[in-house]
GROMACS .gro file of C-alpha atoms in nm:
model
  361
    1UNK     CA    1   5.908  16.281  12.713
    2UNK     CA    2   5.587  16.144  12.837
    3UNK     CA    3   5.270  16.152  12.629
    4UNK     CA    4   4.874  16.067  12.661
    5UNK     CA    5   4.844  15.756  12.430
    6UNK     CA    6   4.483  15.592  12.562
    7UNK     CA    7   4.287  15.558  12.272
    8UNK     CA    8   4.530  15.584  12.067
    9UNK     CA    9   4.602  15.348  11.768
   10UNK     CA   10   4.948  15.209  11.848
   11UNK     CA   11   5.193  15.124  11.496
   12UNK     CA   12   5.015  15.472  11.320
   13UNK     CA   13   5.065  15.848  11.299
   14UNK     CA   14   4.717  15.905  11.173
   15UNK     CA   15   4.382  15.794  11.424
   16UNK     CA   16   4.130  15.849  11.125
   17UNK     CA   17   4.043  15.881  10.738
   18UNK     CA   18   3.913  16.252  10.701
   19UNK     CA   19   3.702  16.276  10.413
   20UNK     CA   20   3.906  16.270  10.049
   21UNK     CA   21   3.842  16.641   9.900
   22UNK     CA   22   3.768  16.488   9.567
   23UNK     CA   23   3.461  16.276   9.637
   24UNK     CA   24   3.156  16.371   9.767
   25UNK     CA   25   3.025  16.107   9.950
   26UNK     CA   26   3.234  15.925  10.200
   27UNK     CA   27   3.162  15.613  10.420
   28UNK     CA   28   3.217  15.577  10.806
   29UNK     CA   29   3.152  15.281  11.056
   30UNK     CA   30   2.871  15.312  11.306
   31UNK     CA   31   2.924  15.296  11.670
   32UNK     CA   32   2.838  14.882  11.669
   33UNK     CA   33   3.048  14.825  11.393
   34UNK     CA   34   3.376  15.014  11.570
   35UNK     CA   35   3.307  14.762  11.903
   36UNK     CA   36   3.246  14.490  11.745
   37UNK     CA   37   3.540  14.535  11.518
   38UNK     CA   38   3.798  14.602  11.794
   39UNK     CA   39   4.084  14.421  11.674
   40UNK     CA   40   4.095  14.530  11.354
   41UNK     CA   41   4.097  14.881  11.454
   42UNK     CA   42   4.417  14.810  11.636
   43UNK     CA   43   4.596  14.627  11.430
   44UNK     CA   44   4.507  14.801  11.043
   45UNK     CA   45   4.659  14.601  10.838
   46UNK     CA   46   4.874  14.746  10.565
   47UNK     CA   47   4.756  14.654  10.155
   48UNK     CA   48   4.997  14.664   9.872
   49UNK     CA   49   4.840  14.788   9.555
   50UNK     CA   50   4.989  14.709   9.242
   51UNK     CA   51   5.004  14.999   9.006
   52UNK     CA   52   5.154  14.965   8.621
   53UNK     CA   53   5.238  15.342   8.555
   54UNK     CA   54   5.282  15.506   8.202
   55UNK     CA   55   5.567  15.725   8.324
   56UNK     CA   56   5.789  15.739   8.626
   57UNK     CA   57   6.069  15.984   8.662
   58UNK     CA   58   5.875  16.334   8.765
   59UNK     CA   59   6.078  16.658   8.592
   60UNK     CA   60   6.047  16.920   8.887
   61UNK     CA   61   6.047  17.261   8.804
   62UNK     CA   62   5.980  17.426   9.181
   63UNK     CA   63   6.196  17.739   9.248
   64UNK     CA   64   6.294  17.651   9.650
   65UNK     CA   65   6.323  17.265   9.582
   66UNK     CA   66   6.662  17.238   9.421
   67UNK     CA   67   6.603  16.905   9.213
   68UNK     CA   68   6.524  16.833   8.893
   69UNK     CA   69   6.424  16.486   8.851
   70UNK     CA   70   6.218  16.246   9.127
   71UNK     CA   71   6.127  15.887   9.148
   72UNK     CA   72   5.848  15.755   9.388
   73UNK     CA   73   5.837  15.398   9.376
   74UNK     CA   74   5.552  15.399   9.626
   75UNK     CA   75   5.268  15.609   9.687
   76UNK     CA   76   5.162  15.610  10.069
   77UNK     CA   77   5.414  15.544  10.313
   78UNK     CA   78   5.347  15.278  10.626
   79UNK     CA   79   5.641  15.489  10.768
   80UNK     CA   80   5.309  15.705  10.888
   81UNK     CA   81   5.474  16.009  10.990
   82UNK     CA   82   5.192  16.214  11.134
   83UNK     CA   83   5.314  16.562  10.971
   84UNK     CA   84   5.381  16.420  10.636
   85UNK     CA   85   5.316  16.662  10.373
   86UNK     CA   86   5.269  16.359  10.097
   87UNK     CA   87   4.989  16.262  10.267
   88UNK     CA   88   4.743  16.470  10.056
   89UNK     CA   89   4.895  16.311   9.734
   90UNK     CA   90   4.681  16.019   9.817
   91UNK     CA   91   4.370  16.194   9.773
   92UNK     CA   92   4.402  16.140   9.401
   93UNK     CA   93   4.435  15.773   9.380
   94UNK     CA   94   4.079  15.787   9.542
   95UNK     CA   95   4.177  15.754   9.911
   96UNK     CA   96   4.209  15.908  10.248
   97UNK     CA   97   4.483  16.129  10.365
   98UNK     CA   98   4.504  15.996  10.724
   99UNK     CA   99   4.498  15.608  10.770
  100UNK     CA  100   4.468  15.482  10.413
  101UNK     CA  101   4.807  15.675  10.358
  102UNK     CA  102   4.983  15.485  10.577
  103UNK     CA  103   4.742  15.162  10.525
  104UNK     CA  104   4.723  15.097  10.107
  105UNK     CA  105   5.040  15.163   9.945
  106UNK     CA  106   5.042  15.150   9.594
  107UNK     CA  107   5.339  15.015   9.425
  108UNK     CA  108   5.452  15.113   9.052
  109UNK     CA  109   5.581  14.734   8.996
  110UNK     CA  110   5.694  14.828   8.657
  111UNK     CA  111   5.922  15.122   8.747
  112UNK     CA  112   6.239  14.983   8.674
  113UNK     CA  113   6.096  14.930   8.347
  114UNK     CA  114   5.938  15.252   8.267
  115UNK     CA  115   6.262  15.432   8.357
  116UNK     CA  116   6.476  15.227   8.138
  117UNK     CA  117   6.228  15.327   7.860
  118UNK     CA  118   6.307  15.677   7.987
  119UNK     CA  119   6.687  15.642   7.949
  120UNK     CA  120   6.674  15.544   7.598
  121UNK     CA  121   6.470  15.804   7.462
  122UNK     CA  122   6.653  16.031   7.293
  123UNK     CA  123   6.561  16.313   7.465
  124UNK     CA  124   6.691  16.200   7.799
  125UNK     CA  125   6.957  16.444   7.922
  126UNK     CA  126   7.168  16.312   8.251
  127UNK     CA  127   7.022  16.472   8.534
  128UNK     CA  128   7.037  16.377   8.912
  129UNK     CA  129   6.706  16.159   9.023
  130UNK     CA  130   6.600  16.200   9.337
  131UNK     CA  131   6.437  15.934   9.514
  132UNK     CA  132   6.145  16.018   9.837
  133UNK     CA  133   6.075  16.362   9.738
  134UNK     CA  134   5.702  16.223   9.819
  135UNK     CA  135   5.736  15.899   9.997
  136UNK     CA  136   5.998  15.717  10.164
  137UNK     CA  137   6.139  15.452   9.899
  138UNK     CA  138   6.316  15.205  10.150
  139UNK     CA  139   5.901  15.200  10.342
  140UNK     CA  140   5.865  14.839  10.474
  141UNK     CA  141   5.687  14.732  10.141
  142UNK     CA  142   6.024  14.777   9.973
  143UNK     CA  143   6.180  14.432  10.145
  144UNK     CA  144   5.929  14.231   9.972
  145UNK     CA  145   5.935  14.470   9.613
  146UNK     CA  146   6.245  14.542   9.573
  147UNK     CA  147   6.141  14.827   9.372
  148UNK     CA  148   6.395  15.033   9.488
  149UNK     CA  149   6.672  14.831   9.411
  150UNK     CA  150   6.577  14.770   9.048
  151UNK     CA  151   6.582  15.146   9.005
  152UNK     CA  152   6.962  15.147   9.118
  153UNK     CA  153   7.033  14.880   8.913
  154UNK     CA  154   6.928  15.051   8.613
  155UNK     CA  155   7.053  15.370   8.727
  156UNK     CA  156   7.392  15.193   8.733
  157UNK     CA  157   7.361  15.012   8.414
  158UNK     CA  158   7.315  15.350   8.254
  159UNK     CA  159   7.534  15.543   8.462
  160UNK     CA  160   7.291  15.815   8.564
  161UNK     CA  161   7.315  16.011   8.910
  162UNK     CA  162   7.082  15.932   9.191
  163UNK     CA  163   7.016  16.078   9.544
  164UNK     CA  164   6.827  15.887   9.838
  165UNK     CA  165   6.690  16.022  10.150
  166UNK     CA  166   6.489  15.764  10.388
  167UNK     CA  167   6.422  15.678  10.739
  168UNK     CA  168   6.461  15.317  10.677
  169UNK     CA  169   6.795  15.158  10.729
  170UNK     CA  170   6.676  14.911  10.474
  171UNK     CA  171   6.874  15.133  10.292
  172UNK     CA  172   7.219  14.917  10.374
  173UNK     CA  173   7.118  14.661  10.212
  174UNK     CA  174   7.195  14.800   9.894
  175UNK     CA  175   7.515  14.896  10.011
  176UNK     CA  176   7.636  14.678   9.712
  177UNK     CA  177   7.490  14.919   9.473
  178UNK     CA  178   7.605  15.182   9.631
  179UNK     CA  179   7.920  15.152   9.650
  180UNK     CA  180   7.938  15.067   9.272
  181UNK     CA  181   7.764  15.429   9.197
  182UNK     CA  182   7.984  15.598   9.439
  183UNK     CA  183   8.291  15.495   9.242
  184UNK     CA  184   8.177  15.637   8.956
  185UNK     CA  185   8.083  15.962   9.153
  186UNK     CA  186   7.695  15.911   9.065
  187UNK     CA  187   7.556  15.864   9.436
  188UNK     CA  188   7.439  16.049   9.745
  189UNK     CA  189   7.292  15.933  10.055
  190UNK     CA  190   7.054  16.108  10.373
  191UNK     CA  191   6.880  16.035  10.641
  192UNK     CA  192   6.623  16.214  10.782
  193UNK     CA  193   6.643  16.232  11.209
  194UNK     CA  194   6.377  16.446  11.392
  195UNK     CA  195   6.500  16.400  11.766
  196UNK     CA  196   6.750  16.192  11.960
  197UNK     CA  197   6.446  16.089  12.184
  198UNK     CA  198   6.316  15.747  12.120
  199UNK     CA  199   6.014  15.768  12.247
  200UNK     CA  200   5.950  16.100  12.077
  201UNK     CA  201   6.030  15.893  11.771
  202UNK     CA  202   5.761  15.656  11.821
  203UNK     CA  203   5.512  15.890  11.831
  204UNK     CA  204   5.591  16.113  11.548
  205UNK     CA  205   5.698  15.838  11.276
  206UNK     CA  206   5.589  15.495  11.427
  207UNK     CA  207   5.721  15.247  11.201
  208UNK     CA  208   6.054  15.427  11.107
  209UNK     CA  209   6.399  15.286  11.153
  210UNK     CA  210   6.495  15.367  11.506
  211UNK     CA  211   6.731  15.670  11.564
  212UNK     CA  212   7.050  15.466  11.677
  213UNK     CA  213   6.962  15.263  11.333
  214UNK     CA  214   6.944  15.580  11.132
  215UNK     CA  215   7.282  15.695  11.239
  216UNK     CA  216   7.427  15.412  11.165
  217UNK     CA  217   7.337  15.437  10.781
  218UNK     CA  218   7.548  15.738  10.822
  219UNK     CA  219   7.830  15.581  10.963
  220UNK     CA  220   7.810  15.317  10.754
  221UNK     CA  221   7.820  15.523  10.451
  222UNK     CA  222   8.088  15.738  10.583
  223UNK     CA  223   8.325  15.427  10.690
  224UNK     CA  224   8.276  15.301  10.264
  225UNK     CA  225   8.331  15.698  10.211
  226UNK     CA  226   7.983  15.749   9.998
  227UNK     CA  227   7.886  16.132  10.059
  228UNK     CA  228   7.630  16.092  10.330
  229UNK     CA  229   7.381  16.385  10.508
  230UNK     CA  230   7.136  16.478  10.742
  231UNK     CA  231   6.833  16.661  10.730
  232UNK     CA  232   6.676  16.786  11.068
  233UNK     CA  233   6.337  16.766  10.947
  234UNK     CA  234   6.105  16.863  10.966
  235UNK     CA  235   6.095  17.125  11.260
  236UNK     CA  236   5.796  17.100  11.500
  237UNK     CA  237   5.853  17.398  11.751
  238UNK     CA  238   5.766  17.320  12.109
  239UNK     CA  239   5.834  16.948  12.009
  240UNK     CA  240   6.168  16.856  11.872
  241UNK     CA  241   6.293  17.223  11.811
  242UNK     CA  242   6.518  17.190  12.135
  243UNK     CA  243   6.710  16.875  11.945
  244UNK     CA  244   6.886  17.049  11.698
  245UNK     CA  245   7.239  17.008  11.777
  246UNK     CA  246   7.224  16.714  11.958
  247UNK     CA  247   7.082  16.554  11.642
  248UNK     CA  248   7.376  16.765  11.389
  249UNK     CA  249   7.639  16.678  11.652
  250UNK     CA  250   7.506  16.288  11.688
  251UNK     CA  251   7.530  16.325  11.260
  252UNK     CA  252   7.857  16.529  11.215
  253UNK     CA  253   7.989  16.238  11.484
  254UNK     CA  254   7.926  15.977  11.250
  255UNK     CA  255   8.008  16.142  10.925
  256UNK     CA  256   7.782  16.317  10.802
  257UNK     CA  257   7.950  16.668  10.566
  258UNK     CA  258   7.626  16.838  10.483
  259UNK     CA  259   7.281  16.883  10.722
  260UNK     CA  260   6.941  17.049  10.625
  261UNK     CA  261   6.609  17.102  10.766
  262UNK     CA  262   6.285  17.265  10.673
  263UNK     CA  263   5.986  17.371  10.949
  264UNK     CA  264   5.656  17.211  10.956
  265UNK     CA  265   5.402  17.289  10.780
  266UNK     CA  266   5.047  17.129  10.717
  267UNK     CA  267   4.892  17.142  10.401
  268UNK     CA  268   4.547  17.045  10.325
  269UNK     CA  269   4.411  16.772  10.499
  270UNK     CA  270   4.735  16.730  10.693
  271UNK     CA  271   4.595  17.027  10.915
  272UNK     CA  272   4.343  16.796  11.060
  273UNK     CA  273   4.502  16.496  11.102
  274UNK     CA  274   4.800  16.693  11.295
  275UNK     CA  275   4.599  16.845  11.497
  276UNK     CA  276   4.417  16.555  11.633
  277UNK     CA  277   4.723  16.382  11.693
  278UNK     CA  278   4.849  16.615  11.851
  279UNK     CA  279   4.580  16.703  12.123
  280UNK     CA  280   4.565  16.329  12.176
  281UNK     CA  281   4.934  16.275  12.237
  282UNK     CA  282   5.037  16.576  12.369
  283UNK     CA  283   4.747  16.729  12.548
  284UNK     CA  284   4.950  16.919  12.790
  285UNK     CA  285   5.177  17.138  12.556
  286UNK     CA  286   4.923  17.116  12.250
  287UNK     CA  287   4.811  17.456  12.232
  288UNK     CA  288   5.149  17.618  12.257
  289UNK     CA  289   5.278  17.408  11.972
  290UNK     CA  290   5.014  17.520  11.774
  291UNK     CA  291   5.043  17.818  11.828
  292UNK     CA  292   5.476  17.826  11.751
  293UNK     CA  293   5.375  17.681  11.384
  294UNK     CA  294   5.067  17.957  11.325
  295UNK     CA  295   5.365  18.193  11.391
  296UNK     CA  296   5.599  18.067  11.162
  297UNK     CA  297   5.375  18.080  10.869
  298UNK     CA  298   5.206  18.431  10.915
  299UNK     CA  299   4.928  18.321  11.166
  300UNK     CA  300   4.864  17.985  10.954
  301UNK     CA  301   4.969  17.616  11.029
  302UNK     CA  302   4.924  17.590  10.608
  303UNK     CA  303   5.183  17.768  10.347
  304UNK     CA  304   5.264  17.722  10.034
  305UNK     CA  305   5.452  18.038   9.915
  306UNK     CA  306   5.778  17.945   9.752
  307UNK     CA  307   6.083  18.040   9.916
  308UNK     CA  308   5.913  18.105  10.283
  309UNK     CA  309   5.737  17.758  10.340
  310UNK     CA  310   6.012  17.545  10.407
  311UNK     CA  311   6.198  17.757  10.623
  312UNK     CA  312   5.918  17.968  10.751
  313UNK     CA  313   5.939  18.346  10.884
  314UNK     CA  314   5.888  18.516  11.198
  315UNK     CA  315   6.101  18.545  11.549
  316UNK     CA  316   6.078  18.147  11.629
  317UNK     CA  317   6.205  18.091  11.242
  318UNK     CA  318   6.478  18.376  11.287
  319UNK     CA  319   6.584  18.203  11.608
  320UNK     CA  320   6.607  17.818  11.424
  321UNK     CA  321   6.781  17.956  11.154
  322UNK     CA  322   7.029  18.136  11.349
  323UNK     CA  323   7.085  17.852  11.527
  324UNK     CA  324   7.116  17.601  11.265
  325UNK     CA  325   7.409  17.835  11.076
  326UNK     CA  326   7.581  17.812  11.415
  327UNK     CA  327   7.552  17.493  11.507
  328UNK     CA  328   7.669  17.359  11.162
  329UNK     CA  329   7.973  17.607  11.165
  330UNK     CA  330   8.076  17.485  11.467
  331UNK     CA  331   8.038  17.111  11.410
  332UNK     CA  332   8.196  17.174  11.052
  333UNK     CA  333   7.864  17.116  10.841
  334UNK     CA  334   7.808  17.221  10.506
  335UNK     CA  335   8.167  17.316  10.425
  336UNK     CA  336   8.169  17.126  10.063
  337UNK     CA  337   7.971  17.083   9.783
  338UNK     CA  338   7.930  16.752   9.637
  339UNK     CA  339   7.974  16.677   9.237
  340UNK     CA  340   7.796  16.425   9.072
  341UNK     CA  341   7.960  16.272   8.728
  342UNK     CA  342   7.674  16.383   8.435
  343UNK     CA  343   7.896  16.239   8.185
  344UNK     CA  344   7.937  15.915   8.275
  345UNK     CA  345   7.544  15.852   8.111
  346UNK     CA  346   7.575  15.548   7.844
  347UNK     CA  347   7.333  15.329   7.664
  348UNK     CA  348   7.440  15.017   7.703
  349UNK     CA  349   7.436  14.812   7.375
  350UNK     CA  350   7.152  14.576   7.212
  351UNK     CA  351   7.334  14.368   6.976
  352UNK     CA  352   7.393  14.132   7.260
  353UNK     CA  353   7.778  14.176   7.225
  354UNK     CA  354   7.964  14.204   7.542
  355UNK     CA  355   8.056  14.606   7.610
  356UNK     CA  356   8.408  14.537   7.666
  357UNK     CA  357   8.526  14.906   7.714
  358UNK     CA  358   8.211  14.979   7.948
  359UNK     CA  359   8.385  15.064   8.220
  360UNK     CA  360   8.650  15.224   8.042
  361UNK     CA  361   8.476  15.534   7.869
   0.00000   0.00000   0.00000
């Protein structure tokens, strides 16, 4: 798939910072300053932010999202997916939806503690926590943090579920974890895989794991027989519509037993930044792809009605979800449900004795 990419800023989704919707003033670089400052438009270096938050696990209570807990270690993603919808999240820390998402991530370096604090209030019941239901917790920031990790430590030390998606094959290096969780049935693993074209890739989500990489977290998982899935998402008709099975086949092929996907859809400032992209990259088919996600959300690229938005309505929606019930009975998708263990939750002890029947209640 070929693509215009002169001008373009190469390692981001987003070219620019549209103005945060919260302030009222907003700063931009002259003409002089952009030549003179060539280099460091091309190569925008990513900040880490520290951030000491007050409270960390995120009780969702949103009728089409079937979670109930979430964990975002990070806040911004240098993943920079160009359609992500978490981009507008990063308004209210005071910043810009476009390149400052994918530039300044803030990390919540005290996570592992704040959710520990959360496990030993009495009010804690066991409940599944979910981890990138905003941004991608395995993001390149999480190598040096190791934020990520410290959450499934303490998720293990207290035996509470926990589910991952990512793009990041990062991901295997807490295979170690992993496996320990999965043996006490308190683990779930996913990977989300847009196309099967590389190049496609690199466009839409430049600093993701590469596709080949992100099937192999699924293998991988599947060969040390933690439940491992797919999500084909999201949907960009005209783009990567045409790649459904290949990618559920290329999944179900490695081991994936359960697939999802949601259509695009862009919120906010998202609308913008998407758009530009888009007319830069993809000049040629631009239009038409615009026009496929107006028609999927009543003659709007934007939708936030609950139960429609994800999945979106209309004859191009009918056709993809058609399709996607096929193409998963066929390749044997979604035939089982998987169980975590909610009564496996403990509080380890603080007298400083060993637990010697730990693993035996």
């Amino acid at each position: 798939m070929e693509a215009q990419q002169n001008d373009m800023i190469r390692g981001r989704g987003a070219q620019f910072n549209p103005q945060n919707r919260f302030t009222r003033n907003a700063y931009e670089q002259g003409v002089y300053e952009q030549a003179e400052d060539w280099e460091a438009q091309l190569r925008q270096p990513t900040q880490i932010l520290i951030d000491q938050s007050k409270n960390i696990v995120n009780k969702l209570k949103i009728a089409d999202v079937p979670l109930d807990a979430a964990i975002n270690p990070y806040q911004g993603c240098e993943h920079g997916c160009i359609y992500c919808y978490a981009r507008n999240t990063h308004e209210y820390w005071g910043y810009s939806a476009g390149l400052d998402f994918e530039t300044k991530i803030i990390a919540k370096q005290n996570a592992a503690e704040r959710l520990r604090a959360t496990f030993e209030k009495k009010s804690w019941t066991p409940t599944v926590i979910s981890l990138s239901t905003n941004t991608d917790c395995y993001q390149p920031a999480e190598r040096k943090m190791k934020l990520t990790r410290q959450i499934l430590e303490v998720c293990l030390e207290y035996r509470n579920p926990v589910s991952i998606l990512t793009k990041n094959a990062l991901v295997l290096r807490d295979l170690d974890l992993l496996q320990e969780l999965h043996a006490r049935k308190l683990v779930q693993v996913a990977t989300s895989v847009t196309t099967t074209d590389e190049s496609l890739r690199q466009m839409l989500e430049p600093r993701t794991s590469t596709i080949r990489t992100r099937l192999n977290i699924i293998r991988t998982c599947h060969q040390h027989q933690i439940p491992v899935g797919v999500m084909f998402a999201p949907i960009i008709p005209g783009l990567n519509d045409h790649d459904m099975f290949a990618v559920l086949q290329a999944a179900a092929d490695a081991g994936a037993y359960w697939a999802g996907y949601t259509i695009v859809r862009l919120n906010g400032a998202i609308e913008g930044i998407f758009k530009d992209w888009l007319y830069k990259a993809f000049p040629d088919r631009a239009d038409k792809v615009w026009h496929h996600i107006q028609s999927c959300h009543g003659g709007s690229v934007q939708d936030s009605r609950s139960g429609v938005r994800m999945r979106g309505e209309g004859e191009i929606a009918g056709i993809i979800s058609q399709q996607f019930k096929l193409y998963c009975r066929k390749l044997g998708l979604n035939k089982r449900a998987h169980h975590y263990d909610l009564t496996a939750f403990r509080r380890p002890p603080k007298n400083g004795q060993l637990d010697l029947f730990a693993d035996f209640v």
